[in-house]
Tab-separated table of C-alpha atoms in Angstrom:
chain	number	residue	atom	x	y	z
A	296	UNK	CA	-20.839	-61.249	-1.855
A	297	UNK	CA	-23.112	-58.339	-2.792
A	298	UNK	CA	-21.724	-55.068	-1.483
A	299	UNK	CA	-23.774	-51.878	-1.803
A	300	UNK	CA	-22.132	-48.499	-1.117
A	301	UNK	CA	-24.180	-45.349	-0.590
A	302	UNK	CA	-22.067	-42.366	-1.567
A	303	UNK	CA	-19.490	-41.710	-4.293
A	304	UNK	CA	-17.122	-39.440	-2.394
A	305	UNK	CA	-13.577	-40.211	-1.353
A	306	UNK	CA	-14.646	-42.830	1.195
A	307	UNK	CA	-17.070	-44.718	-1.040
A	308	UNK	CA	-14.957	-44.852	-4.207
A	309	UNK	CA	-11.691	-45.612	-2.404
A	310	UNK	CA	-13.400	-48.506	-0.609
A	311	UNK	CA	-15.043	-49.813	-3.809
A	312	UNK	CA	-11.800	-49.832	-5.779
A	313	UNK	CA	-9.780	-51.401	-2.967
A	314	UNK	CA	-12.349	-54.154	-2.392
A	315	UNK	CA	-12.529	-54.878	-6.119
A	316	UNK	CA	-8.738	-55.257	-6.177
A	317	UNK	CA	-8.752	-57.630	-3.183
A	318	UNK	CA	-11.871	-59.568	-4.202
A	319	UNK	CA	-12.640	-59.274	-7.929
A	320	UNK	CA	-15.583	-61.655	-7.516
A	321	UNK	CA	-17.456	-59.311	-5.171
A	322	UNK	CA	-20.495	-57.653	-6.759
A	323	UNK	CA	-20.009	-53.999	-5.902
A	324	UNK	CA	-22.612	-51.293	-6.545
A	325	UNK	CA	-22.226	-47.598	-5.750
A	326	UNK	CA	-25.381	-45.519	-5.233
A	327	UNK	CA	-24.870	-41.801	-5.833
A	328	UNK	CA	-26.842	-38.628	-6.366
A	329	UNK	CA	-23.970	-37.260	-8.440
A	330	UNK	CA	-23.750	-37.336	-12.218
A	331	UNK	CA	-20.408	-35.721	-13.121
A	332	UNK	CA	-18.016	-38.283	-11.709
A	333	UNK	CA	-15.810	-38.921	-8.694
A	334	UNK	CA	-14.397	-35.616	-7.493
A	335	UNK	CA	-12.517	-34.251	-4.514
A	336	UNK	CA	-14.762	-32.100	-2.325
A	337	UNK	CA	-11.799	-30.338	-0.646
A	338	UNK	CA	-10.839	-28.940	-4.061
A	339	UNK	CA	-14.181	-27.117	-4.370
A	340	UNK	CA	-12.868	-24.193	-2.327
A	341	UNK	CA	-10.326	-23.499	-5.091
A	342	UNK	CA	-12.912	-23.751	-7.839
A	343	UNK	CA	-13.016	-20.052	-8.714
A	344	UNK	CA	-9.348	-19.469	-9.563
A	345	UNK	CA	-9.343	-22.473	-11.897
A	346	UNK	CA	-10.632	-22.267	-15.461
A	347	UNK	CA	-11.540	-25.877	-16.281
A	348	UNK	CA	-13.116	-27.069	-13.037
A	349	UNK	CA	-14.197	-30.411	-14.454
A	350	UNK	CA	-10.614	-31.271	-15.428
A	351	UNK	CA	-9.096	-30.069	-12.154
A	352	UNK	CA	-11.699	-31.359	-9.688
A	353	UNK	CA	-13.168	-34.519	-11.244
A	354	UNK	CA	-10.662	-37.274	-10.530
A	355	UNK	CA	-12.417	-40.053	-12.482
A	356	UNK	CA	-15.520	-40.331	-14.590
A	357	UNK	CA	-18.090	-42.851	-13.458
A	358	UNK	CA	-17.620	-44.675	-16.769
A	359	UNK	CA	-13.945	-45.199	-15.912
A	360	UNK	CA	-15.005	-46.745	-12.597
A	361	UNK	CA	-17.591	-48.933	-14.332
A	362	UNK	CA	-14.914	-50.251	-16.685
A	363	UNK	CA	-13.160	-51.710	-13.647
A	364	UNK	CA	-16.205	-53.876	-12.947
A	365	UNK	CA	-17.854	-51.674	-10.325
A	366	UNK	CA	-21.491	-50.790	-10.972
A	367	UNK	CA	-22.411	-47.139	-10.425
A	368	UNK	CA	-26.027	-45.975	-10.258
A	369	UNK	CA	-25.964	-42.197	-10.821
A	370	UNK	CA	-28.593	-39.562	-9.981
A	371	UNK	CA	-30.083	-42.097	-7.600
A	372	UNK	CA	-31.305	-41.480	-4.055
A	373	UNK	CA	-31.231	-44.122	-1.342
A	374	UNK	CA	-34.573	-43.557	0.377
A	375	UNK	CA	-35.045	-46.392	2.863
A	376	UNK	CA	-32.903	-49.155	4.321
A	377	UNK	CA	-34.924	-52.295	4.999
A	378	UNK	CA	-32.591	-54.063	7.404
A	379	UNK	CA	-34.881	-57.072	7.910
A	380	UNK	CA	-34.827	-57.980	4.213
A	381	UNK	CA	-31.390	-56.442	3.502
A	382	UNK	CA	-32.817	-54.196	0.809
A	383	UNK	CA	-32.357	-50.517	-0.005
A	384	UNK	CA	-35.229	-48.647	-1.670
A	385	UNK	CA	-33.971	-46.372	-4.437
A	386	UNK	CA	-35.405	-43.467	-6.418
A	387	UNK	CA	-34.003	-42.267	-9.735
A	388	UNK	CA	-36.298	-39.423	-10.644
A	389	UNK	CA	-39.801	-40.898	-10.700
A	390	UNK	CA	-38.460	-44.432	-11.080
A	391	UNK	CA	-38.518	-46.535	-7.900
A	392	UNK	CA	-36.365	-49.642	-7.553
A	393	UNK	CA	-34.738	-51.785	-4.866
A	394	UNK	CA	-31.334	-53.364	-4.452
A	395	UNK	CA	-30.410	-56.172	-2.076
A	396	UNK	CA	-27.123	-56.509	-0.230
A	397	UNK	CA	-25.017	-58.806	1.896
A	398	UNK	CA	-22.937	-55.871	3.130
A	399	UNK	CA	-24.061	-52.240	3.121
A	400	UNK	CA	-21.538	-49.406	3.465
A	401	UNK	CA	-22.762	-45.928	4.367
A	402	UNK	CA	-20.421	-43.284	2.957
A	403	UNK	CA	-22.733	-40.333	2.296
A	404	UNK	CA	-20.397	-37.799	3.865
A	405	UNK	CA	-21.820	-34.590	5.278
A	406	UNK	CA	-24.116	-31.744	4.330
A	407	UNK	CA	-23.376	-28.071	4.871
A	408	UNK	CA	-24.539	-26.881	8.277
A	409	UNK	CA	-27.010	-23.995	8.227
A	410	UNK	CA	-27.374	-22.029	11.485
A	411	UNK	CA	-30.995	-22.168	12.716
A	412	UNK	CA	-31.236	-18.361	12.622
A	413	UNK	CA	-30.694	-18.445	8.844
A	414	UNK	CA	-33.006	-21.312	7.890
A	415	UNK	CA	-35.889	-18.942	7.104
A	416	UNK	CA	-33.647	-17.123	4.592
A	417	UNK	CA	-32.493	-20.264	2.760
A	418	UNK	CA	-33.450	-18.891	-0.680
A	419	UNK	CA	-31.259	-15.834	-0.199
A	420	UNK	CA	-27.859	-17.484	0.177
A	421	UNK	CA	-25.763	-20.261	-1.303
A	422	UNK	CA	-23.724	-23.205	-0.013
A	423	UNK	CA	-20.564	-24.838	-1.350
A	424	UNK	CA	-20.835	-28.542	-0.607
A	425	UNK	CA	-20.905	-30.172	-4.036
A	426	UNK	CA	-19.751	-29.745	-7.612
A	427	UNK	CA	-23.296	-28.695	-8.523
A	428	UNK	CA	-23.037	-25.889	-5.943
A	429	UNK	CA	-19.735	-24.737	-7.431
A	430	UNK	CA	-21.112	-24.758	-10.970
A	431	UNK	CA	-24.061	-22.623	-9.881
A	432	UNK	CA	-21.812	-20.119	-8.097
A	433	UNK	CA	-19.444	-19.903	-11.046
A	434	UNK	CA	-22.371	-19.233	-13.371
A	435	UNK	CA	-23.590	-16.413	-11.113
A	436	UNK	CA	-20.082	-14.972	-10.991
A	437	UNK	CA	-19.645	-15.143	-14.769
A	438	UNK	CA	-23.006	-13.428	-15.320
A	439	UNK	CA	-21.891	-10.526	-13.148
A	440	UNK	CA	-18.470	-10.327	-14.799
A	441	UNK	CA	-20.070	-10.297	-18.242
A	442	UNK	CA	-21.959	-7.193	-17.112
A	443	UNK	CA	-18.633	-5.604	-16.112
A	444	UNK	CA	-19.650	-5.857	-12.489
A	445	UNK	CA	-16.986	-7.481	-10.282
A	446	UNK	CA	-18.922	-9.495	-7.683
A	447	UNK	CA	-19.012	-8.502	-4.026
A	448	UNK	CA	-19.334	-11.621	-1.881
A	449	UNK	CA	-20.481	-11.987	1.699
A	450	UNK	CA	-19.047	-15.138	3.257
A	451	UNK	CA	-20.563	-16.161	6.579
A	452	UNK	CA	-18.088	-18.193	8.622
A	453	UNK	CA	-14.369	-17.827	9.242
A	454	UNK	CA	-13.523	-21.498	9.659
A	455	UNK	CA	-11.452	-23.640	7.303
A	456	UNK	CA	-13.745	-23.607	4.265
A	457	UNK	CA	-14.860	-19.992	4.678
A	458	UNK	CA	-11.247	-18.787	4.754
A	459	UNK	CA	-10.266	-20.946	1.778
A	460	UNK	CA	-13.169	-19.708	-0.357
A	461	UNK	CA	-12.607	-16.077	0.656
A	462	UNK	CA	-8.966	-16.418	-0.326
A	463	UNK	CA	-9.751	-18.029	-3.679
A	464	UNK	CA	-12.326	-15.401	-4.624
A	465	UNK	CA	-10.011	-12.574	-3.578
A	466	UNK	CA	-7.064	-13.826	-5.659
A	467	UNK	CA	-9.532	-14.185	-8.539
A	468	UNK	CA	-10.146	-10.436	-8.341
A	469	UNK	CA	-13.469	-10.325	-6.485
A	470	UNK	CA	-14.431	-8.166	-3.526
A	471	UNK	CA	-14.980	-10.273	-0.412
A	472	UNK	CA	-16.310	-9.558	3.074
A	473	UNK	CA	-15.865	-12.366	5.598
A	474	UNK	CA	-18.215	-12.414	8.613
A	475	UNK	CA	-17.009	-14.457	11.589
A	476	UNK	CA	-18.758	-14.912	14.935
A	477	UNK	CA	-15.521	-15.282	16.922
A	478	UNK	CA	-12.624	-12.891	17.580
A	479	UNK	CA	-10.062	-14.758	15.467
A	480	UNK	CA	-10.010	-16.957	12.371
A	481	UNK	CA	-10.084	-20.747	12.470
A	482	UNK	CA	-10.010	-20.701	16.261
A	483	UNK	CA	-10.616	-24.468	16.443
A	484	UNK	CA	-7.608	-25.352	14.319
A	485	UNK	CA	-5.001	-22.605	14.723
A	486	UNK	CA	-2.904	-21.089	17.464
A	487	UNK	CA	-3.335	-17.384	18.199
A	488	UNK	CA	-0.165	-16.629	16.258
A	489	UNK	CA	-1.243	-18.569	13.182
A	490	UNK	CA	-4.705	-16.965	13.285
A	491	UNK	CA	-3.027	-13.558	13.240
A	492	UNK	CA	-0.801	-14.640	10.354
A	493	UNK	CA	-3.812	-15.900	8.415
A	494	UNK	CA	-5.669	-12.642	9.042
A	495	UNK	CA	-2.768	-10.626	7.643
A	496	UNK	CA	-2.578	-12.788	4.519
A	497	UNK	CA	-6.325	-12.516	3.867
A	498	UNK	CA	-6.298	-8.748	4.399
A	499	UNK	CA	-3.321	-8.365	2.057
A	500	UNK	CA	-5.287	-10.243	-0.611
A	501	UNK	CA	-8.152	-7.762	-0.214
A	502	UNK	CA	-10.548	-9.659	2.052
A	503	UNK	CA	-12.508	-7.467	4.492
A	504	UNK	CA	-12.547	-9.566	7.680
A	505	UNK	CA	-15.228	-8.740	10.258
A	506	UNK	CA	-15.035	-10.325	13.716
A	507	UNK	CA	-17.590	-10.820	16.500
A	508	UNK	CA	-20.401	-10.797	13.971
A	509	UNK	CA	-23.896	-11.959	14.847
A	510	UNK	CA	-25.586	-12.585	11.497
A	511	UNK	CA	-29.301	-12.675	12.259
A	512	UNK	CA	-30.640	-12.760	8.713
A	513	UNK	CA	-29.870	-12.568	5.002
A	514	UNK	CA	-32.449	-10.684	2.934
A	515	UNK	CA	-32.867	-10.062	-0.771
A	516	UNK	CA	-34.179	-6.749	-2.077
A	517	UNK	CA	-34.119	-5.341	-5.613
A	518	UNK	CA	-31.537	-7.889	-6.694
A	519	UNK	CA	-29.204	-7.130	-3.804
A	520	UNK	CA	-28.329	-9.306	-0.830
A	521	UNK	CA	-28.583	-7.660	2.579
A	522	UNK	CA	-26.653	-9.164	5.492
A	523	UNK	CA	-28.171	-8.303	8.855
A	524	UNK	CA	-25.263	-8.086	11.279
A	525	UNK	CA	-23.181	-5.736	13.417
A	526	UNK	CA	-21.430	-4.574	10.251
A	527	UNK	CA	-23.939	-5.616	7.632
A	528	UNK	CA	-24.160	-4.307	4.114
A	529	UNK	CA	-25.246	-4.935	0.537
A	530	UNK	CA	-23.719	-7.682	-1.572
A	531	UNK	CA	-24.173	-9.500	-4.856
A	532	UNK	CA	-23.919	-13.016	-3.429
A	533	UNK	CA	-23.971	-14.500	0.066
A	534	UNK	CA	-22.289	-17.808	0.850
A	535	UNK	CA	-22.866	-19.517	4.184
A	536	UNK	CA	-19.908	-21.621	5.301
A	537	UNK	CA	-20.500	-22.595	8.930
A	538	UNK	CA	-19.228	-26.153	8.990
A	539	UNK	CA	-20.733	-29.504	8.087
A	540	UNK	CA	-23.270	-31.940	9.477
A	541	UNK	CA	-22.907	-35.710	8.863
A	542	UNK	CA	-25.765	-37.202	6.865
A	543	UNK	CA	-27.252	-39.433	9.553
A	544	UNK	CA	-30.928	-39.258	8.556
A	545	UNK	CA	-31.027	-42.471	6.484
A	546	UNK	CA	-29.267	-44.453	9.219
A	547	UNK	CA	-31.448	-43.024	11.975
A	548	UNK	CA	-34.624	-43.870	10.056
A	549	UNK	CA	-33.346	-47.458	9.760
A	550	UNK	CA	-32.934	-47.663	13.526
A	551	UNK	CA	-29.147	-47.488	13.623
A	552	UNK	CA	-27.502	-45.699	16.538
A	553	UNK	CA	-26.517	-42.133	15.691
A	554	UNK	CA	-25.089	-39.210	17.609
A	555	UNK	CA	-23.139	-36.492	15.806
A	556	UNK	CA	-22.443	-39.137	13.177
A	557	UNK	CA	-23.429	-42.748	12.608
A	558	UNK	CA	-22.020	-44.626	15.601
A	559	UNK	CA	-19.576	-47.397	14.700
A	560	UNK	CA	-17.258	-49.672	16.648
A	561	UNK	CA	-13.519	-49.918	16.035
A	562	UNK	CA	-14.287	-52.203	13.076
A	563	UNK	CA	-16.369	-49.456	11.381
A	564	UNK	CA	-19.465	-51.567	12.080
A	565	UNK	CA	-22.793	-49.957	12.999
A	566	UNK	CA	-25.294	-51.456	15.419
A	567	UNK	CA	-26.356	-53.713	12.528
A	568	UNK	CA	-23.528	-56.216	11.839
A	569	UNK	CA	-24.218	-56.142	8.087
A	570	UNK	CA	-23.939	-52.343	7.836
A	571	UNK	CA	-20.723	-50.324	8.070
A	572	UNK	CA	-20.036	-46.582	7.930
A	573	UNK	CA	-16.855	-44.813	6.806
A	574	UNK	CA	-15.699	-41.282	6.150
A	575	UNK	CA	-16.925	-38.118	7.825
A	576	UNK	CA	-20.332	-39.693	8.466
A	577	UNK	CA	-18.826	-42.271	10.847
A	578	UNK	CA	-18.471	-41.532	14.568
A	579	UNK	CA	-15.845	-43.707	16.243
A	580	UNK	CA	-16.106	-45.021	19.837
A	581	UNK	CA	-13.935	-42.098	21.005
A	582	UNK	CA	-16.659	-39.723	19.790
A	583	UNK	CA	-14.509	-38.377	16.955
A	584	UNK	CA	-15.383	-37.892	13.301
A	585	UNK	CA	-12.467	-37.925	10.886
A	586	UNK	CA	-13.338	-35.498	8.093
A	587	UNK	CA	-9.937	-35.362	6.381
A	588	UNK	CA	-8.572	-37.217	3.369
A	589	UNK	CA	-5.794	-39.236	5.066
A	590	UNK	CA	-7.953	-40.916	7.747
A	591	UNK	CA	-10.859	-41.340	5.311
A	592	UNK	CA	-8.569	-43.141	2.860
A	593	UNK	CA	-7.313	-45.279	5.732
A	594	UNK	CA	-10.819	-46.240	6.859
A	595	UNK	CA	-11.872	-47.156	3.322
A	596	UNK	CA	-8.839	-49.299	2.588
A	597	UNK	CA	-8.937	-50.911	6.029
A	598	UNK	CA	-12.600	-51.886	5.648
A	599	UNK	CA	-11.943	-53.493	2.271
A	600	UNK	CA	-9.154	-55.541	3.835
A	601	UNK	CA	-11.343	-56.456	6.813
A	602	UNK	CA	-14.124	-57.814	4.588
A	603	UNK	CA	-11.565	-60.076	2.946
A	604	UNK	CA	-9.717	-61.027	6.150
A	605	UNK	CA	-11.620	-60.535	9.402
A	606	UNK	CA	-8.540	-61.403	11.459
A	607	UNK	CA	-6.906	-57.995	10.959
A	608	UNK	CA	-6.589	-55.516	13.823
A	609	UNK	CA	-9.156	-52.725	14.384
A	610	UNK	CA	-8.723	-49.478	12.493
A	611	UNK	CA	-6.532	-46.933	14.258
A	612	UNK	CA	-6.536	-43.268	13.270
A	613	UNK	CA	-3.192	-42.212	11.762
A	614	UNK	CA	-1.183	-39.195	12.832
A	615	UNK	CA	-1.972	-36.455	10.374
A	616	UNK	CA	-1.708	-32.683	10.053
A	617	UNK	CA	-4.349	-31.245	7.714
A	618	UNK	CA	-3.298	-28.144	5.808
A	619	UNK	CA	-5.297	-25.092	4.826
A	620	UNK	CA	-5.544	-24.217	1.129
A	621	UNK	CA	-5.573	-20.464	1.732
A	622	UNK	CA	-3.327	-18.963	-0.934
A	623	UNK	CA	0.066	-18.102	0.554
A	624	UNK	CA	-0.608	-19.431	4.055
A	625	UNK	CA	1.370	-22.068	5.935
A	626	UNK	CA	0.891	-22.556	9.670
A	627	UNK	CA	4.006	-21.946	11.769
A	628	UNK	CA	2.807	-24.315	14.511
A	629	UNK	CA	1.425	-27.326	12.607
A	630	UNK	CA	0.673	-29.213	15.834
A	631	UNK	CA	-2.327	-26.931	16.140
A	632	UNK	CA	-3.487	-27.695	12.609
């Protein structure tokens, strides 16, 4: 059985290793745009208070995974899925190749969501969605610190990631202004009481939290970043953190059913029986996307077991309570979070 996995995040690597354990004879290939190794994306938001990010964030090198008997094609883009011939067209730089499959698993995860009003200003702000993004931001920060200029950050978005990054930068000694469109932090995940508690903790760490903000643009002038909003200002760096968008483009181009994510049945199967999707790119029949480590691990391990024994029961989402990694914050009412 030839199994091709697109994506080397938590879903893709967990599935590859579990399937290899259950069926050592399976020919497993992981296609990834990454080059540094298998790392935990949730840890990126704590990447400024840590010194050796490679040691703390990279969980395994790709060479370690290869030594298990799993092929990994790095710095490689999956461009087209040819469902009729069961082939994926690949590009590694200028080199074009193809790979055939019996089973294809889509585990590309999600991209950072950019509000339409900010698309025209894309060159004036940064995102934090990959290890490459973190490395770039750390380099910018170090350049400013080497000039004895503590950075002043504008973070757009007061959701989970925005609050975590704001917290990490603040405890690292940087000046941070957090712009949020709503009237309380993490309104989708927290109760009113926990939002108020989070606000107090962020303010005590030095974060300037601005509510009811309509950010209409981010400009760059004379080396400074200008945030156009109710309470705009001048900053050294702007980081947009307004949620994530599942990477559905490759699946849609192949004619698979997509909505918010790639639509799958309760067996993680897309509208093509030879193609499955797992992780935060997969939209279950209940319309939900599970973008947290515990359910993603469960999907990946379940799918490996299903490919070995198709008589097992459909995947069922586990009970789980995700936790914020804001320094010093624990929700009092975890049923909300």
